[in-house]
Coordinates of C-alpha atoms in Angstrom, one line a residue:
M20 CA 111.4 -89.6 -0.4
A21 CA 112.5 -92.1 1.9
G22 CA 116.3 -90.9 1.3
L23 CA 115.5 -87.6 1.9
P24 CA 116.3 -86.1 5.7
P25 CA 113.3 -85.1 7.8
D26 CA 113.8 -81.4 7.6
T27 CA 113.8 -81.4 3.6
A28 CA 110.4 -83.1 3.2
E29 CA 108.9 -81.0 5.8
A30 CA 110.1 -77.6 3.4
K31 CA 108.0 -79.3 0.6
Q32 CA 104.7 -78.2 2.3
T33 CA 103.6 -74.9 1.2
G34 CA 100.5 -72.4 1.6
P35 CA 98.3 -71.2 4.8
A36 CA 97.7 -74.7 6.7
S37 CA 101.4 -75.1 6.7
E38 CA 102.2 -71.3 8.0
Q39 CA 99.4 -72.4 10.6
K40 CA 101.3 -75.3 11.4
A41 CA 104.8 -73.7 11.5
H42 CA 103.3 -70.8 14.0
P43 CA 100.7 -72.6 16.2
A44 CA 100.8 -69.8 18.8
L45 CA 98.9 -67.4 17.0
S46 CA 95.6 -66.6 17.6
N47 CA 93.0 -66.4 15.2
N48 CA 92.5 -62.5 15.6
A49 CA 96.1 -62.3 14.9
W50 CA 96.1 -64.7 11.8
S51 CA 93.0 -62.3 10.7
S52 CA 95.1 -59.2 10.8
A53 CA 98.4 -60.9 9.4
L54 CA 96.1 -61.6 6.2
G55 CA 95.1 -58.0 5.8
S56 CA 91.4 -58.1 7.5
P57 CA 91.9 -56.3 10.8
T58 CA 88.8 -57.2 13.1
T59 CA 88.3 -53.8 14.6
F60 CA 88.3 -50.4 12.6
G61 CA 86.8 -46.9 13.3
P62 CA 83.3 -45.7 11.9
V63 CA 82.5 -45.0 8.1
F64 CA 79.5 -43.4 7.2
E65 CA 77.6 -44.7 4.7
D66 CA 74.6 -43.0 5.2
Q67 CA 74.7 -38.9 6.4
P68 CA 71.6 -36.8 7.1
L69 CA 70.5 -34.3 4.4
S70 CA 68.5 -30.9 4.8
V71 CA 65.0 -30.9 5.1
L72 CA 62.3 -27.9 4.6
F73 CA 59.3 -29.1 6.2
P74 CA 55.8 -27.4 5.4
E75 CA 54.5 -25.9 8.6
E76 CA 51.1 -27.4 7.6
S77 CA 52.1 -30.6 7.0
T78 CA 49.9 -33.4 8.0
E79 CA 53.3 -35.5 8.5
E80 CA 53.8 -36.0 11.9
Q81 CA 57.7 -36.6 12.2
V82 CA 61.0 -35.9 10.2
L83 CA 63.3 -38.5 9.8
L84 CA 67.3 -37.4 9.8
A85 CA 69.1 -40.4 8.5
C86 CA 72.7 -41.5 9.8
R87 CA 74.5 -45.1 9.6
A88 CA 77.9 -45.9 9.8
R89 CA 79.9 -49.0 9.6
A90 CA 82.5 -50.0 12.3
S91 CA 83.5 -52.8 14.2
P92 CA 82.9 -52.8 17.1
P93 CA 79.4 -51.6 15.8
A94 CA 79.0 -47.7 16.5
T95 CA 76.7 -45.8 18.9
Y96 CA 75.4 -42.7 17.8
R97 CA 74.4 -39.1 19.4
W98 CA 73.5 -35.9 18.0
K99 CA 74.0 -32.4 18.2
M100 CA 71.7 -29.5 17.6
N101 CA 73.0 -26.3 17.0
G102 CA 76.5 -27.4 18.3
T103 CA 74.9 -28.9 22.0
E104 CA 74.2 -32.4 22.4
M105 CA 70.8 -33.5 22.4
K106 CA 69.5 -35.5 24.9
L107 CA 67.7 -38.2 23.6
E108 CA 65.2 -40.1 26.3
P109 CA 62.9 -42.2 26.2
G110 CA 59.5 -40.8 25.6
S111 CA 61.0 -37.4 24.4
R112 CA 59.8 -35.8 21.2
H113 CA 63.3 -36.8 19.9
Q114 CA 63.8 -40.6 19.2
L115 CA 67.1 -42.4 18.3
V116 CA 66.3 -45.2 15.7
G117 CA 69.1 -47.1 15.0
G118 CA 70.9 -44.0 14.0
N119 CA 68.2 -41.8 13.0
L120 CA 67.4 -39.0 14.4
V121 CA 63.4 -38.6 14.7
I122 CA 61.4 -35.4 15.3
M123 CA 58.2 -36.1 16.6
N124 CA 55.2 -33.4 15.8
P125 CA 58.1 -30.8 14.4
T126 CA 57.6 -27.0 15.3
K127 CA 59.9 -24.0 13.6
A128 CA 59.9 -22.6 17.4
Q129 CA 61.9 -25.6 19.0
D130 CA 63.1 -27.7 15.9
A131 CA 64.2 -25.1 13.3
G132 CA 68.7 -25.6 13.3
V133 CA 71.2 -27.1 12.4
Y134 CA 71.7 -31.1 13.2
Q135 CA 75.0 -33.5 13.3
C136 CA 75.5 -37.5 13.7
L137 CA 78.3 -38.7 16.0
A138 CA 79.1 -41.9 15.3
S139 CA 81.5 -43.9 18.1
N140 CA 83.1 -47.0 18.8
P141 CA 86.4 -47.6 20.7
V142 CA 88.6 -46.9 17.8
G143 CA 87.0 -43.2 17.0
T144 CA 84.4 -41.0 16.5
V145 CA 83.1 -39.6 13.1
V146 CA 81.1 -36.2 12.6
S147 CA 78.7 -36.0 9.7
R148 CA 78.0 -33.1 8.0
E149 CA 75.7 -30.2 8.5
A150 CA 71.9 -31.1 8.0
V151 CA 69.5 -28.1 8.6
L152 CA 66.0 -28.3 9.4
R153 CA 64.0 -25.3 8.1
F154 CA 60.2 -24.9 7.9
G155 CA 58.0 -23.5 4.9
F156 CA 55.0 -22.1 4.5
L157 CA 52.7 -19.7 2.2
Q158 CA 49.9 -17.8 3.9
E159 CA 47.1 -16.7 1.6
F160 CA 46.2 -13.5 -0.4
S161 CA 44.6 -10.6 1.0
K162 CA 40.5 -11.1 0.8
E163 CA 40.8 -7.3 -0.4
E164 CA 39.0 -6.9 -3.8
R165 CA 41.4 -5.4 -6.2
D166 CA 40.9 -2.1 -7.9
P167 CA 40.6 -2.2 -11.6
V168 CA 43.4 -1.7 -14.1
K169 CA 43.2 0.7 -17.2
T170 CA 45.2 1.8 -20.1
H171 CA 45.4 2.4 -23.4
E172 CA 44.9 0.3 -26.1
G173 CA 48.6 -0.5 -27.9
W174 CA 50.1 0.6 -24.6
G175 CA 51.9 -1.8 -22.0
V176 CA 50.5 -2.7 -18.4
M177 CA 51.5 -4.0 -15.3
L178 CA 49.2 -6.0 -12.8
P179 CA 50.9 -6.3 -9.5
C180 CA 50.7 -9.6 -7.8
N181 CA 51.3 -8.7 -4.4
P182 CA 52.5 -12.4 -3.0
P183 CA 51.3 -13.0 0.3
A184 CA 54.0 -13.7 3.4
H185 CA 55.8 -17.1 2.2
Y186 CA 58.9 -19.0 2.7
P187 CA 60.9 -20.3 0.7
G188 CA 60.8 -18.3 -3.1
L189 CA 57.3 -18.9 -4.9
S190 CA 56.6 -19.7 -8.6
Y191 CA 54.0 -17.5 -9.9
R192 CA 51.1 -17.8 -13.3
W193 CA 48.3 -15.8 -14.0
L194 CA 44.7 -16.7 -15.0
L195 CA 42.6 -15.1 -17.2
N196 CA 38.6 -15.1 -16.3
E197 CA 38.9 -18.8 -14.8
F198 CA 40.6 -21.8 -14.2
P199 CA 42.6 -23.0 -16.1
N200 CA 43.1 -20.5 -18.6
F201 CA 46.7 -19.6 -17.9
I202 CA 48.4 -16.6 -19.5
P203 CA 50.9 -17.7 -21.7
T204 CA 54.6 -16.6 -21.8
D205 CA 55.1 -15.0 -25.1
G206 CA 56.7 -12.3 -26.7
R207 CA 53.7 -10.1 -25.3
H208 CA 53.1 -11.3 -21.8
F209 CA 55.9 -11.5 -18.8
V210 CA 55.4 -12.8 -15.5
S211 CA 58.4 -12.1 -13.3
Q212 CA 59.1 -15.0 -10.9
T213 CA 60.8 -12.3 -8.6
T214 CA 57.9 -10.3 -8.2
G215 CA 55.0 -12.1 -9.4
N216 CA 54.0 -9.2 -11.4
L217 CA 52.0 -9.5 -14.8
Y218 CA 53.4 -7.9 -17.6
I219 CA 51.4 -7.3 -21.1
A220 CA 53.2 -5.1 -23.6
R221 CA 51.0 -3.5 -26.8
T222 CA 47.6 -4.5 -25.4
N223 CA 44.6 -4.9 -27.5
A224 CA 41.0 -6.4 -27.5
S225 CA 42.1 -9.8 -26.5
D226 CA 43.7 -8.6 -23.4
L227 CA 40.3 -7.6 -21.6
G228 CA 39.1 -9.3 -18.6
N229 CA 39.5 -10.5 -15.2
Y230 CA 43.1 -11.4 -13.7
S231 CA 44.1 -13.8 -10.8
C232 CA 47.9 -14.3 -9.5
L233 CA 48.4 -17.7 -8.8
A234 CA 51.3 -18.3 -6.3
T235 CA 52.7 -21.7 -5.8
S236 CA 55.4 -22.9 -3.0
H237 CA 57.4 -26.4 -3.7
M238 CA 58.8 -27.9 -0.5
D239 CA 60.8 -31.5 -0.2
F240 CA 57.5 -33.5 -0.1
S241 CA 54.5 -30.9 -0.3
T242 CA 53.1 -28.5 -3.0
K243 CA 50.4 -25.4 -2.2
S244 CA 48.9 -22.8 -4.5
V245 CA 47.1 -20.2 -3.3
F246 CA 45.0 -17.4 -5.8
S247 CA 44.8 -13.5 -5.7
K248 CA 41.1 -12.0 -6.2
F249 CA 40.5 -11.0 -9.8
A250 CA 41.5 -7.5 -10.9
Q251 CA 39.8 -6.3 -13.8
L252 CA 41.6 -4.7 -16.9
N253 CA 40.0 -2.2 -19.1
L254 CA 41.0 -0.5 -22.0
A255 CA 40.6 3.2 -23.2
A256 CA 41.0 4.2 -26.6
E257 CA 43.7 3.8 -28.8
D258 CA 46.7 6.8 -27.9
T259 CA 48.7 6.9 -31.5
R260 CA 51.5 8.6 -30.2
L261 CA 55.2 6.9 -30.3
F262 CA 57.3 6.3 -27.0
A263 CA 61.1 4.9 -26.7
P264 CA 61.2 1.5 -24.5
S265 CA 61.0 1.6 -20.9
I266 CA 62.6 -1.2 -19.2
K267 CA 59.8 -2.2 -16.5
A268 CA 61.4 -5.4 -15.1
R269 CA 65.3 -5.8 -14.6
F270 CA 67.8 -7.9 -13.3
P271 CA 70.0 -6.8 -10.1
A272 CA 72.9 -4.9 -10.9
E273 CA 74.7 -8.2 -9.4
T274 CA 74.0 -11.7 -9.3
Y275 CA 75.4 -14.3 -7.4
A276 CA 75.5 -18.3 -8.5
L277 CA 76.6 -21.8 -8.0
V278 CA 79.5 -23.3 -10.1
G279 CA 76.7 -25.3 -12.1
Q280 CA 73.9 -23.6 -11.3
Q281 CA 70.9 -22.4 -13.4
V282 CA 70.1 -18.4 -13.3
T283 CA 67.9 -16.2 -14.9
L284 CA 68.1 -12.9 -15.5
E285 CA 64.7 -11.0 -16.4
C286 CA 64.4 -8.1 -18.4
F287 CA 61.3 -6.6 -20.1
A288 CA 60.3 -3.5 -21.6
F289 CA 57.2 -1.7 -22.9
G290 CA 57.6 0.5 -26.0
K291 CA 55.7 2.0 -29.2

C-alpha cells in the first residue's frame, strides 16, 4: 500500500461512510431524500368515517365518526356536513378528538346528513369518502283490539300485521297464544318479510288460537322488538269445494340489487 499513489488508496473506500465523506456539504434532510426516505409527504388516510344508523331512543349520548391520516408533518383535520365546513368550537356539541368527529346528544333534526373528513398539511389535502348519519326508530303497535279472523277449515287465510311507523325495514315473526311459541316457516305457514302478514294454507284445528305479530328493528348497535295485540283465528265447518291456486304474496315486477347481494323473492299461494 505504501507504493500506491494517494488518490488510488482513497478510491478503495466504499459504502455510505465514504460517500458522506466525499460530500460533506449534504445536510441530513437531503441525505435522507437521496436514500429514498423523504421527510415530508401529504396525508394518506388510515381510517375513514363509516355510515351510522343511530337509534332515536338510544341511551348512547354520542356518535363518533372516525378519521385518521398518516402525514409528515402531521395533518390537521376539518369536517364538512352536507358540503359545508363545520365550525368545531370548544364547548359545542361537535368536538374534534384527534381527527375524529364526536357529536354529543345527537338528534335527527340537527345532525342527520352526509359527513366528510378533510386532512391537510403543507403538502396537500385529502378528502374522505362520504359517511351518512341516519336515525332509526320503531314506534309501538296500535293499542286497539284486533278483530277476530274467520275462515272455513281447509281454506287459506291471511292475518295482517299492520306494523307501526319505522325506519329502516323490519323483520317479522308471529306468536301463537303465548311467548315464545313462534309460528314455524314451513309449507303451510309463510310470513312476508315485506309486509309482515302471516299466510296459512289448508287451515286445520291446530291453527285455532290467538295470533300476535312481532316486529323487530335491527340497527348498528341496538335491536328493538314490539308486539301487536292478539287476533283470534276461528274456523267454520270445512268447505269441500275445490278451487284453483291463487297467489296471495308475490314479488314485484322489478327487483334491483347490488352484485353479490342476497335477494329474496316472495311467493305464496292458496289453493285446494
